[in-house]
mmCIF file of C-alpha atoms in Angstrom:
data_model
loop_
_atom_site.group_PDB
_atom_site.id
_atom_site.type_symbol
_atom_site.label_atom_id
_atom_site.label_comp_id
_atom_site.label_asym_id
_atom_site.label_seq_id
_atom_site.Cartn_x
_atom_site.Cartn_y
_atom_site.Cartn_z
ATOM 1 C CA MET A 7 -33.247 -45.258 -29.036
ATOM 2 C CA MET A 8 -34.161 -45.497 -32.664
ATOM 3 C CA LEU A 9 -36.826 -48.018 -31.949
ATOM 4 C CA CYS A 10 -38.065 -46.000 -29.048
ATOM 5 C CA ALA A 11 -38.512 -42.954 -31.225
ATOM 6 C CA LEU A 12 -40.161 -45.088 -33.833
ATOM 7 C CA THR A 13 -42.763 -46.507 -31.514
ATOM 8 C CA SER A 14 -43.561 -43.279 -29.713
ATOM 9 C CA PHE A 15 -44.264 -41.467 -32.933
ATOM 10 C CA SER A 16 -45.990 -44.283 -34.755
ATOM 11 C CA GLN A 17 -49.008 -43.774 -32.527
ATOM 12 C CA ALA A 18 -49.111 -40.012 -32.746
ATOM 13 C CA ASN A 19 -48.753 -39.962 -36.475
ATOM 14 C CA PRO A 20 -50.564 -42.938 -37.965
ATOM 15 C CA VAL A 21 -49.992 -41.829 -41.585
ATOM 16 C CA ALA A 22 -46.191 -42.111 -41.566
ATOM 17 C CA LYS A 23 -45.956 -45.536 -40.086
ATOM 18 C CA ASP A 24 -42.534 -46.361 -41.499
ATOM 19 C CA THR A 25 -40.734 -43.195 -40.528
ATOM 20 C CA ALA A 26 -38.363 -42.474 -37.686
ATOM 21 C CA VAL A 27 -38.015 -39.136 -35.967
ATOM 22 C CA PHE A 28 -34.882 -37.792 -34.297
ATOM 23 C CA LYS A 29 -34.352 -34.752 -32.182
ATOM 24 C CA GLN A 30 -31.963 -32.270 -33.763
ATOM 25 C CA ASN A 31 -30.116 -29.747 -31.646
ATOM 26 C CA TYR A 32 -30.320 -26.130 -32.663
ATOM 27 C CA GLY A 33 -28.198 -23.619 -30.898
ATOM 28 C CA LEU A 34 -25.034 -21.634 -30.699
ATOM 29 C CA ARG A 35 -21.749 -23.412 -31.327
ATOM 30 C CA ILE A 36 -18.720 -21.583 -29.955
ATOM 31 C CA GLY A 37 -15.098 -22.567 -30.291
ATOM 32 C CA GLY A 38 -11.528 -21.602 -30.925
ATOM 33 C CA ASP A 39 -8.887 -22.266 -33.538
ATOM 34 C CA ILE A 40 -6.373 -24.644 -31.982
ATOM 35 C CA GLY A 41 -4.220 -24.517 -35.123
ATOM 36 C CA LYS A 42 -3.419 -20.867 -34.493
ATOM 37 C CA LEU A 43 -2.849 -21.602 -30.817
ATOM 38 C CA VAL A 44 -0.372 -24.395 -31.555
ATOM 39 C CA ARG A 45 1.381 -22.285 -34.168
ATOM 40 C CA SER A 46 1.735 -19.442 -31.655
ATOM 41 C CA PHE A 47 3.792 -21.757 -29.466
ATOM 42 C CA LEU A 48 5.841 -23.332 -32.231
ATOM 43 C CA ASP A 49 6.493 -20.376 -34.530
ATOM 44 C CA ASP A 50 8.501 -17.450 -33.135
ATOM 45 C CA ASP A 51 7.233 -15.200 -35.903
ATOM 46 C CA TYR A 52 3.556 -15.803 -35.223
ATOM 47 C CA LYS A 53 1.064 -15.049 -32.487
ATOM 48 C CA GLY A 54 -2.607 -15.472 -33.079
ATOM 49 C CA PHE A 55 -5.918 -16.676 -31.798
ATOM 50 C CA GLU A 56 -9.391 -16.954 -33.227
ATOM 51 C CA VAL A 57 -12.794 -17.421 -31.647
ATOM 52 C CA ASN A 58 -15.438 -18.790 -33.952
ATOM 53 C CA GLY A 59 -19.122 -19.438 -33.684
ATOM 54 C CA ASP A 60 -22.119 -20.490 -35.679
ATOM 55 C CA TYR A 61 -25.843 -20.470 -35.126
ATOM 56 C CA ARG A 62 -28.111 -22.956 -36.827
ATOM 57 C CA LEU A 63 -30.870 -21.239 -38.762
ATOM 58 C CA THR A 64 -32.473 -24.106 -40.659
ATOM 59 C CA LYS A 65 -31.807 -27.758 -41.269
ATOM 60 C CA LYS A 66 -28.855 -26.933 -43.505
ATOM 61 C CA LEU A 67 -28.069 -23.277 -43.023
ATOM 62 C CA TYR A 68 -25.869 -21.751 -40.322
ATOM 63 C CA LEU A 69 -24.947 -18.165 -39.538
ATOM 64 C CA ALA A 70 -21.205 -18.176 -38.941
ATOM 65 C CA GLY A 71 -18.478 -15.806 -37.881
ATOM 66 C CA GLU A 72 -14.912 -15.575 -36.663
ATOM 67 C CA LEU A 73 -13.124 -13.021 -34.513
ATOM 68 C CA GLY A 74 -9.368 -13.083 -34.185
ATOM 69 C CA ILE A 75 -6.086 -11.359 -33.495
ATOM 70 C CA GLU A 76 -2.790 -11.995 -35.238
ATOM 71 C CA GLU A 77 0.783 -10.772 -35.163
ATOM 72 C CA LYS A 78 3.011 -12.070 -37.942
ATOM 73 C CA THR A 79 6.573 -11.206 -38.816
ATOM 74 C CA THR A 80 7.492 -11.779 -42.446
ATOM 75 C CA THR A 81 11.143 -12.110 -43.394
ATOM 76 C CA THR A 82 12.320 -12.179 -46.994
ATOM 77 C CA ASP A 83 15.872 -11.807 -48.317
ATOM 78 C CA TYR A 84 15.423 -8.031 -48.437
ATOM 79 C CA LEU A 85 12.677 -7.183 -45.953
ATOM 80 C CA ASN A 86 11.594 -7.761 -42.378
ATOM 81 C CA THR A 87 8.113 -6.589 -41.472
ATOM 82 C CA THR A 88 5.510 -7.228 -38.787
ATOM 83 C CA ALA A 89 1.753 -7.069 -39.278
ATOM 84 C CA ASN A 90 -0.327 -6.741 -36.133
ATOM 85 C CA GLY A 91 -4.082 -6.446 -35.795
ATOM 86 C CA SER A 92 -7.496 -7.968 -35.450
ATOM 87 C CA TYR A 93 -10.150 -9.221 -37.823
ATOM 88 C CA PHE A 94 -13.788 -10.158 -38.022
ATOM 89 C CA LYS A 95 -15.485 -12.407 -40.529
ATOM 90 C CA ALA A 96 -19.189 -13.064 -40.934
ATOM 91 C CA GLY A 97 -21.277 -15.136 -43.311
ATOM 92 C CA VAL A 98 -23.169 -18.372 -43.721
ATOM 93 C CA ASP A 99 -22.321 -22.060 -43.872
ATOM 94 C CA TYR A 100 -24.361 -24.571 -45.842
ATOM 95 C CA ASN A 101 -24.241 -28.184 -44.686
ATOM 96 C CA SER A 102 -24.229 -30.513 -47.645
ATOM 97 C CA TYR A 103 -23.827 -33.683 -45.634
ATOM 98 C CA VAL A 104 -26.856 -35.929 -45.212
ATOM 99 C CA ASN A 105 -26.492 -37.220 -41.692
ATOM 100 C CA TRP A 106 -27.252 -40.753 -40.745
ATOM 101 C CA LEU A 107 -29.937 -41.133 -38.104
ATOM 102 C CA ASP A 108 -29.353 -38.762 -35.193
ATOM 103 C CA MET A 109 -25.844 -37.613 -36.084
ATOM 104 C CA GLU A 110 -25.131 -33.946 -36.579
ATOM 105 C CA ASN A 111 -21.864 -33.757 -38.485
ATOM 106 C CA MET A 112 -21.155 -31.264 -41.213
ATOM 107 C CA ILE A 113 -19.422 -31.191 -44.567
ATOM 108 C CA TYR A 114 -20.013 -27.620 -45.493
ATOM 109 C CA GLY A 115 -19.302 -24.798 -47.816
ATOM 110 C CA GLY A 116 -19.733 -21.200 -46.884
ATOM 111 C CA PHE A 117 -19.197 -17.596 -47.686
ATOM 112 C CA ARG A 118 -17.650 -14.842 -45.596
ATOM 113 C CA VAL A 119 -16.959 -11.157 -45.687
ATOM 114 C CA GLY A 120 -13.882 -10.261 -43.674
ATOM 115 C CA VAL A 121 -12.562 -6.985 -42.327
ATOM 116 C CA SER A 122 -9.268 -6.301 -40.631
ATOM 117 C CA ALA A 123 -7.780 -3.360 -38.760
ATOM 118 C CA PHE A 124 -4.043 -3.558 -38.402
ATOM 119 C CA SER A 125 -0.658 -1.892 -38.386
ATOM 120 C CA GLN A 126 2.400 -2.702 -40.464
ATOM 121 C CA THR A 127 5.909 -2.208 -39.087
ATOM 122 C CA LEU A 128 8.835 -2.227 -41.464
ATOM 123 C CA ASN A 129 11.614 -3.433 -39.160
ATOM 124 C CA SER A 130 14.440 -3.382 -41.696
ATOM 125 C CA PHE A 131 15.171 -3.588 -45.384
ATOM 126 C CA THR A 132 18.146 -4.065 -47.659
ATOM 127 C CA VAL A 133 18.102 -2.142 -50.922
ATOM 128 C CA TYR A 134 17.992 -4.570 -53.826
ATOM 129 C CA ASN A 135 21.016 -4.018 -56.019
ATOM 130 C CA THR A 136 22.278 -6.639 -58.425
ATOM 131 C CA ASP A 137 25.590 -4.836 -58.941
ATOM 132 C CA GLN A 138 27.856 -4.938 -55.884
ATOM 133 C CA TYR A 139 30.838 -3.281 -57.580
ATOM 134 C CA TRP A 140 31.217 -0.725 -54.787
ATOM 135 C CA ASN A 141 30.778 -3.377 -52.103
ATOM 136 C CA GLU A 142 28.433 -1.143 -50.164
ATOM 137 C CA GLN A 143 25.278 -3.157 -49.624
ATOM 138 C CA PHE A 144 22.917 -0.837 -47.764
ATOM 139 C CA THR A 145 20.587 -1.997 -44.987
ATOM 140 C CA ASN A 146 18.190 0.313 -43.189
ATOM 141 C CA SER A 147 17.368 -0.881 -39.665
ATOM 142 C CA THR A 148 15.316 2.106 -38.541
ATOM 143 C CA SER A 149 11.893 0.691 -37.846
ATOM 144 C CA GLN A 150 8.959 2.474 -39.404
ATOM 145 C CA GLU A 151 5.350 1.900 -38.356
ATOM 146 C CA PHE A 152 2.297 2.384 -40.556
ATOM 147 C CA LYS A 153 -0.798 2.592 -38.344
ATOM 148 C CA GLY A 154 -4.517 2.600 -38.921
ATOM 149 C CA LEU A 155 -4.614 0.311 -41.950
ATOM 150 C CA SER A 156 -7.661 -1.707 -42.911
ATOM 151 C CA ALA A 157 -8.676 -4.317 -45.438
ATOM 152 C CA ILE A 158 -11.894 -5.904 -46.696
ATOM 153 C CA TRP A 159 -12.116 -9.242 -48.462
ATOM 154 C CA THR A 160 -14.486 -12.067 -49.303
ATOM 155 C CA GLU A 161 -13.833 -15.726 -48.875
ATOM 156 C CA LEU A 162 -15.159 -19.130 -49.686
ATOM 157 C CA ILE A 163 -14.793 -21.644 -46.904
ATOM 158 C CA PHE A 164 -14.976 -25.419 -47.124
ATOM 159 C CA GLY A 165 -14.708 -27.719 -44.173
ATOM 160 C CA ILE A 166 -15.972 -30.453 -41.944
ATOM 161 C CA LYS A 167 -17.179 -30.530 -38.355
ATOM 162 C CA VAL A 168 -17.445 -33.802 -36.522
ATOM 163 C CA GLU A 169 -19.096 -34.384 -33.164
ATOM 164 C CA VAL A 170 -16.484 -36.323 -31.192
ATOM 165 C CA PHE A 171 -18.247 -36.236 -27.843
ATOM 166 C CA ASN A 172 -21.659 -35.047 -26.822
ATOM 167 C CA HIS A 173 -21.948 -31.463 -28.156
ATOM 168 C CA LEU A 174 -18.163 -31.224 -28.643
ATOM 169 C CA TYR A 175 -16.991 -30.792 -32.223
ATOM 170 C CA ILE A 176 -13.657 -30.761 -34.001
ATOM 171 C CA GLY A 177 -13.359 -29.297 -37.437
ATOM 172 C CA LEU A 178 -11.006 -28.349 -40.157
ATOM 173 C CA ASN A 179 -11.517 -25.950 -42.988
ATOM 174 C CA GLY A 180 -9.794 -24.321 -45.906
ATOM 175 C CA GLN A 181 -10.397 -20.770 -47.068
ATOM 176 C CA LEU A 182 -9.995 -19.155 -50.454
ATOM 177 C CA LYS A 183 -9.906 -15.375 -50.174
ATOM 178 C CA VAL A 184 -10.222 -12.533 -52.631
ATOM 179 C CA MET A 185 -9.076 -9.076 -51.520
ATOM 180 C CA ILE A 186 -11.556 -6.314 -52.307
ATOM 181 C CA THR A 187 -9.758 -3.308 -50.891
ATOM 182 C CA GLN A 188 -6.812 -2.610 -48.606
ATOM 183 C CA ASP A 189 -4.934 0.431 -47.356
ATOM 184 C CA GLU A 190 -1.388 0.339 -48.683
ATOM 185 C CA PRO A 191 1.301 2.015 -46.573
ATOM 186 C CA VAL A 192 3.090 4.871 -48.374
ATOM 187 C CA ASN A 193 6.075 3.512 -50.341
ATOM 188 C CA PHE A 194 5.463 0.036 -48.953
ATOM 189 C CA ALA A 195 2.886 -2.746 -49.204
ATOM 190 C CA ASN A 196 1.075 -5.155 -46.935
ATOM 191 C CA LEU A 197 2.850 -8.488 -46.994
ATOM 192 C CA TYR A 198 0.457 -9.983 -44.481
ATOM 193 C CA VAL A 199 -3.005 -8.931 -43.339
ATOM 194 C CA PRO A 200 -4.428 -10.443 -40.134
ATOM 195 C CA GLY A 201 -7.269 -12.766 -41.115
ATOM 196 C CA PHE A 202 -6.426 -12.620 -44.802
ATOM 197 C CA ASN A 203 -2.917 -14.035 -44.353
ATOM 198 C CA LYS A 204 -0.096 -13.769 -46.859
ATOM 199 C CA ILE A 205 -0.419 -11.249 -49.678
ATOM 200 C CA TYR A 206 1.122 -12.441 -52.917
ATOM 201 C CA ASP A 207 2.835 -10.217 -55.487
ATOM 202 C CA SER A 208 0.875 -11.959 -58.198
ATOM 203 C CA GLY A 209 -2.659 -10.991 -57.320
ATOM 204 C CA ARG A 210 -5.638 -10.640 -55.038
ATOM 205 C CA LEU A 211 -5.965 -14.259 -53.925
ATOM 206 C CA GLY A 212 -5.230 -15.452 -50.427
ATOM 207 C CA PHE A 213 -5.412 -18.771 -48.652
ATOM 208 C CA GLY A 214 -6.105 -19.917 -45.144
ATOM 209 C CA TYR A 215 -6.926 -22.908 -43.030
ATOM 210 C CA GLY A 216 -8.354 -23.574 -39.602
ATOM 211 C CA TYR A 217 -8.445 -26.369 -37.047
ATOM 212 C CA THR A 218 -11.281 -25.782 -34.657
ATOM 213 C CA VAL A 219 -12.651 -27.191 -31.456
ATOM 214 C CA SER A 220 -16.132 -26.028 -30.569
ATOM 215 C CA TYR A 221 -18.966 -26.702 -28.183
ATOM 216 C CA LEU A 222 -22.629 -26.620 -29.031
ATOM 217 C CA ILE A 223 -24.893 -24.864 -26.559
ATOM 218 C CA PRO A 224 -28.301 -26.336 -27.401
ATOM 219 C CA ILE A 225 -31.102 -23.806 -27.334
ATOM 220 C CA PHE A 226 -33.982 -25.798 -28.761
ATOM 221 C CA LYS A 227 -34.620 -29.032 -30.598
ATOM 222 C CA LYS A 228 -36.401 -29.770 -33.819
ATOM 223 C CA ASN A 229 -37.631 -33.067 -35.123
ATOM 224 C CA LYS A 230 -35.952 -34.715 -38.052
ATOM 225 C CA VAL A 231 -38.063 -37.251 -39.885
ATOM 226 C CA VAL A 232 -36.278 -40.135 -41.558
ATOM 227 C CA VAL A 233 -38.055 -42.351 -44.051
ATOM 228 C CA PRO A 234 -36.391 -45.752 -44.040
ATOM 229 C CA GLU A 235 -35.480 -47.111 -47.429
ATOM 230 C CA GLU A 236 -37.392 -50.116 -48.697
ATOM 231 C CA MET B 12 -12.327 -44.914 -35.865
ATOM 232 C CA LYS B 13 -13.065 -42.507 -38.675
ATOM 233 C CA LYS B 14 -12.915 -39.663 -36.215
ATOM 234 C CA PHE B 15 -9.460 -40.681 -35.047
ATOM 235 C CA SER B 16 -7.992 -40.981 -38.534
ATOM 236 C CA LEU B 17 -9.395 -37.537 -39.202
ATOM 237 C CA LEU B 18 -7.598 -36.255 -36.139
ATOM 238 C CA VAL B 19 -4.323 -37.753 -37.408
ATOM 239 C CA ILE B 20 -4.691 -36.070 -40.818
ATOM 240 C CA LEU B 21 -5.458 -32.859 -38.981
ATOM 241 C CA ILE B 22 -2.283 -32.987 -36.904
ATOM 242 C CA ILE B 23 -0.152 -33.773 -39.971
ATOM 243 C CA LEU B 24 -1.627 -30.800 -41.794
ATOM 244 C CA ILE B 25 -0.831 -28.409 -38.921
ATOM 245 C CA GLY B 26 2.883 -28.619 -39.579
ATOM 246 C CA THR B 27 2.737 -28.210 -43.333
ATOM 247 C CA SER B 28 1.935 -24.726 -44.488
ATOM 248 C CA CYS B 29 3.278 -24.072 -47.938
ATOM 249 C CA GLU B 30 5.409 -21.001 -48.615
ATOM 250 C CA ARG B 31 6.128 -20.184 -52.226
ATOM 251 C CA ASP B 32 9.661 -19.186 -53.056
ATOM 252 C CA ASP B 33 9.826 -15.463 -53.505
ATOM 253 C CA ILE B 34 12.468 -14.697 -56.077
ATOM 254 C CA CYS B 35 12.955 -11.273 -57.574
ATOM 255 C CA ALA B 36 12.498 -11.720 -61.321
ATOM 256 C CA GLU B 37 15.328 -10.449 -63.531
ATOM 257 C CA THR B 38 12.818 -8.581 -65.666
ATOM 258 C CA THR B 39 11.800 -6.407 -62.712
ATOM 259 C CA THR B 40 13.271 -2.909 -62.771
ATOM 260 C CA THR B 41 15.356 -2.594 -59.622
ATOM 261 C CA THR B 42 18.290 -0.327 -58.737
ATOM 262 C CA PRO B 43 19.391 1.088 -62.109
ATOM 263 C CA HIS B 44 22.859 1.670 -63.514
ATOM 264 C CA LEU B 45 24.019 4.985 -64.899
ATOM 265 C CA ILE B 46 24.071 4.965 -68.689
ATOM 266 C CA ILE B 47 26.548 7.244 -70.461
ATOM 267 C CA ARG B 48 26.712 7.696 -74.230
ATOM 268 C CA PHE B 49 29.547 9.237 -76.180
ATOM 269 C CA TYR B 50 28.788 11.795 -78.905
ATOM 270 C CA ASP B 51 30.932 13.585 -81.429
ATOM 271 C CA ILE B 52 31.928 17.089 -80.339
ATOM 272 C CA ASP B 53 32.009 18.223 -83.956
ATOM 273 C CA GLU B 54 28.737 16.683 -85.054
ATOM 274 C CA GLN B 55 26.743 16.675 -81.870
ATOM 275 C CA ASP B 56 23.855 14.618 -83.222
ATOM 276 C CA ASN B 57 26.075 11.633 -83.871
ATOM 277 C CA THR B 58 27.391 9.087 -81.470
ATOM 278 C CA LYS B 59 31.111 8.452 -81.610
ATOM 279 C CA GLN B 60 33.011 5.451 -80.379
ATOM 280 C CA VAL B 61 35.801 5.827 -77.870
ATOM 281 C CA ARG B 62 38.820 3.827 -78.911
ATOM 282 C CA LEU B 63 39.837 1.109 -76.426
ATOM 283 C CA LEU B 64 38.124 2.535 -73.367
ATOM 284 C CA THR B 65 38.872 1.319 -69.847
ATOM 285 C CA VAL B 66 36.710 2.477 -66.936
ATOM 286 C CA ASN B 67 37.419 2.157 -63.219
ATOM 287 C CA GLY B 68 35.584 3.338 -60.142
ATOM 288 C CA VAL B 69 37.461 5.352 -57.530
ATOM 289 C CA ASP B 70 36.323 4.884 -53.939
ATOM 290 C CA PRO B 71 36.006 7.826 -51.495
ATOM 291 C CA GLU B 72 39.494 7.078 -50.123
ATOM 292 C CA GLY B 73 40.942 7.528 -53.596
ATOM 293 C CA ASN B 74 41.657 3.872 -54.321
ATOM 294 C CA VAL B 75 41.199 2.828 -57.943
ATOM 295 C CA LEU B 76 38.974 -0.229 -58.026
ATOM 296 C CA GLU B 77 38.778 -3.008 -60.588
ATOM 297 C CA ASN B 78 37.812 -2.423 -64.207
ATOM 298 C CA ILE B 79 34.168 -1.912 -65.079
ATOM 299 C CA VAL B 80 34.994 -1.723 -68.797
ATOM 300 C CA THR B 81 38.266 -3.092 -70.197
ATOM 301 C CA ASN B 82 39.916 -2.154 -73.532
ATOM 302 C CA THR B 83 36.620 -1.827 -75.328
ATOM 303 C CA SER B 84 35.808 0.451 -78.224
ATOM 304 C CA THR B 85 32.286 1.589 -77.527
ATOM 305 C CA ASP B 86 29.898 4.535 -77.658
ATOM 306 C CA SER B 87 28.060 3.701 -74.441
ATOM 307 C CA ILE B 88 28.896 2.497 -70.940
ATOM 308 C CA VAL B 89 26.817 1.231 -68.047
ATOM 309 C CA LEU B 90 28.119 2.168 -64.605
ATOM 310 C CA PRO B 91 27.116 1.139 -61.064
ATOM 311 C CA LEU B 92 26.388 3.987 -58.654
ATOM 312 C CA ARG B 93 27.374 4.160 -55.002
ATOM 313 C CA PHE B 94 24.721 4.832 -52.419
ATOM 314 C CA GLN B 95 24.294 4.596 -48.688
ATOM 315 C CA ASN B 96 21.715 6.740 -46.953
ATOM 316 C CA GLU B 97 18.587 7.995 -48.592
ATOM 317 C CA ASN B 98 18.273 11.724 -49.365
ATOM 318 C CA ILE B 99 21.976 12.410 -48.871
ATOM 319 C CA VAL B 100 23.910 13.736 -51.849
ATOM 320 C CA THR B 101 26.313 11.019 -52.917
ATOM 321 C CA ALA B 102 29.070 10.960 -55.521
ATOM 322 C CA SER B 103 30.591 8.231 -57.663
ATOM 323 C CA ILE B 104 33.973 8.873 -59.240
ATOM 324 C CA PHE B 105 35.050 7.178 -62.458
ATOM 325 C CA GLU B 106 38.301 7.135 -64.390
ATOM 326 C CA LEU B 107 37.796 6.898 -68.145
ATOM 327 C CA LYS B 108 40.946 5.950 -70.010
ATOM 328 C CA ARG B 109 41.011 6.326 -73.799
ATOM 329 C CA ASP B 110 43.485 4.401 -76.024
ATOM 330 C CA SER B 111 44.229 1.957 -73.213
ATOM 331 C CA ASP B 112 46.854 0.198 -75.311
ATOM 332 C CA PHE B 113 49.075 3.289 -75.738
ATOM 333 C CA ASP B 114 50.564 3.025 -72.243
ATOM 334 C CA THR B 115 51.618 -0.562 -72.730
ATOM 335 C CA ASP B 116 52.663 -0.688 -76.379
ATOM 336 C CA THR B 117 56.249 -0.223 -77.626
ATOM 337 C CA ASN B 118 55.655 3.240 -79.037
ATOM 338 C CA ASP B 119 56.928 5.753 -76.461
ATOM 339 C CA THR B 120 55.465 8.779 -78.243
ATOM 340 C CA THR B 121 51.849 7.780 -77.642
ATOM 341 C CA LEU B 122 50.165 7.754 -74.224
ATOM 342 C CA SER B 123 46.754 6.753 -72.959
ATOM 343 C CA ASN B 124 44.601 9.632 -71.805
ATOM 344 C CA THR B 125 42.656 9.344 -68.532
ATOM 345 C CA ASP B 126 39.837 11.723 -67.641
ATOM 346 C CA ILE B 127 37.933 11.721 -64.363
ATOM 347 C CA ILE B 128 34.232 12.410 -63.984
ATOM 348 C CA VAL B 129 32.355 12.876 -60.727
ATOM 349 C CA VAL B 130 28.673 12.019 -60.857
ATOM 350 C CA SER B 131 26.587 13.184 -57.896
ATOM 351 C CA TYR B 132 22.950 12.505 -57.139
ATOM 352 C CA THR B 133 20.472 11.997 -54.299
ATOM 353 C CA PRO B 134 19.365 8.389 -53.674
ATOM 354 C CA GLU B 135 15.693 7.690 -53.018
ATOM 355 C CA PHE B 136 14.469 4.257 -51.933
ATOM 356 C CA VAL B 137 11.338 3.068 -53.701
ATOM 357 C CA TYR B 138 9.319 -0.037 -52.811
ATOM 358 C CA VAL B 139 9.181 -2.602 -55.615
ATOM 359 C CA SER B 140 7.571 -5.828 -54.410
ATOM 360 C CA ARG B 141 7.614 -8.568 -51.788
ATOM 361 C CA ALA B 142 10.285 -10.468 -53.695
ATOM 362 C CA CYS B 143 12.551 -7.526 -54.594
ATOM 363 C CA GLY B 144 11.995 -5.271 -51.599
ATOM 364 C CA TYR B 145 13.290 -1.755 -52.179
ATOM 365 C CA LYS B 146 15.319 -0.315 -55.007
ATOM 366 C CA SER B 147 17.241 2.938 -55.108
ATOM 367 C CA VAL B 148 16.623 5.559 -57.761
ATOM 368 C CA PHE B 149 18.849 8.605 -58.136
ATOM 369 C CA ASN B 150 17.510 12.138 -58.356
ATOM 370 C CA ASP B 151 19.048 15.499 -59.279
ATOM 371 C CA THR B 152 21.981 13.972 -61.093
ATOM 372 C CA GLN B 153 24.905 16.266 -61.759
ATOM 373 C CA ASN B 154 28.175 15.670 -63.526
ATOM 374 C CA THR B 155 31.587 17.258 -63.063
ATOM 375 C CA LEU B 156 34.516 16.800 -65.379
ATOM 376 C CA VAL B 157 37.837 17.079 -63.587
ATOM 377 C CA ILE B 158 39.921 19.443 -65.695
ATOM 378 C CA ASP B 159 43.451 18.324 -66.444
ATOM 379 C CA SER B 160 46.125 19.444 -68.921
ATOM 380 C CA ASP B 161 44.788 17.269 -71.693
ATOM 381 C CA ASN B 162 41.107 16.369 -71.478
ATOM 382 C CA TRP B 163 39.808 14.067 -74.194
ATOM 383 C CA ILE B 164 36.257 14.697 -73.006
ATOM 384 C CA PHE B 165 35.325 18.226 -74.062
ATOM 385 C CA SER B 166 31.900 18.684 -72.560
ATOM 386 C CA TYR B 167 28.898 16.862 -71.168
ATOM 387 C CA GLU B 168 25.166 17.110 -70.979
ATOM 388 C CA ILE B 169 22.677 15.708 -68.456
ATOM 389 C CA ILE B 170 19.917 14.192 -70.568
ATOM 390 C CA ASN B 171 17.949 12.703 -67.721
ATOM 391 C CA PRO B 172 18.662 13.935 -64.166
ATOM 392 C CA THR B 173 16.416 11.231 -62.673
ATOM 393 C CA ILE B 174 18.001 7.814 -62.962
ATOM 394 C CA GLU B 175 15.186 5.338 -62.444
ATOM 395 C CA ASN B 176 15.557 2.876 -65.299
ATOM 396 C CA GLU B 177 18.052 1.687 -67.894
ATOM 397 C CA ASN B 178 15.967 2.403 -70.977
ATOM 398 C CA SER B 179 18.008 5.335 -72.267
ATOM 399 C CA ALA B 180 21.112 7.423 -71.601
ATOM 400 C CA HIS B 181 21.254 9.725 -68.588
ATOM 401 C CA ILE B 182 24.470 11.557 -69.413
ATOM 402 C CA ILE B 183 26.129 12.374 -72.751
ATOM 403 C CA LEU B 184 29.855 12.983 -73.006
ATOM 404 C CA TYR B 185 31.215 14.824 -76.077
ATOM 405 C CA HIS B 186 34.674 14.011 -77.368
#
């Protein structure tokens, strides 16, 4: 195939005699996060799914976004709370991987802005009291729901996407998030925000990961010219 | 081949999501104790030690519980407060025994003197953090001295009716 491309273009373009040209697929790649799907089956405290997509703008630049729903119950020694909601993230990915010949794999870094709309249900809590002299540890089991909460954050994403079959890709990525703003429930706090994941006491940082399977719907092709090394 | 090894790494990583241990730090202000200081009835600006003080809690059924303070000469005590439901006036009862040794020593003419105080307040639950959850603070604190034939505590003063930290005294007892 390489030779075929070489010969067909060597006549049309007599100047670049030693170059090879490959067709590159441009189009919409749509997939889902199988990590979240697997976790939904294995983890009783988690239900979630994410649809993700990207659209190739240039040789290296992709428009990218994710849409997902999550329900996560967080249990600590003194609290039990459930976050439930949906999120949307949008941004760009930049492919830093120089592909060999006609391959279209990615090692990429990207940027996202994420928004989430969710509710927080405080299922139960035990009042923290270091002194149990009276032996009357108090636990409140009256569930309390805080609705209509939202959050906005930014994230850096790093990952790889590998074409395992024709147009079918698997990928994994890691996300570093920084919370910009979030609605805090009255006399409570968000311990988990769908899309942002766990909220730490210590600060605004959050972490995430994804395992994706996606399919590329080719829309058009562009030529990629490769100059063989001497 | 590379693709398959990648898949293996991927599957291994699925199972390992790291959760940091969330431990409530001791330095965090959580449910506070009641702090009582003893002042001199004659010179009310001065603290005054109580000789060999023993303090016990008394539960709502009237049972005297174990010692909180034992045979200690001191001018301040730190007491745990009872609480159950939020926003419901709750009381803690304490027995304060002065000269704890007088009941047990060989001198029959001297006796220990026990006074009872009833501290009431309204608990309010306040969110602290992921690690500590909620604490209780105590609002509208009031104190009652149970009058007996021979009180060693003469009067009291509520310095801080809102008990939300342990930085300073909430109640002063004069003796």
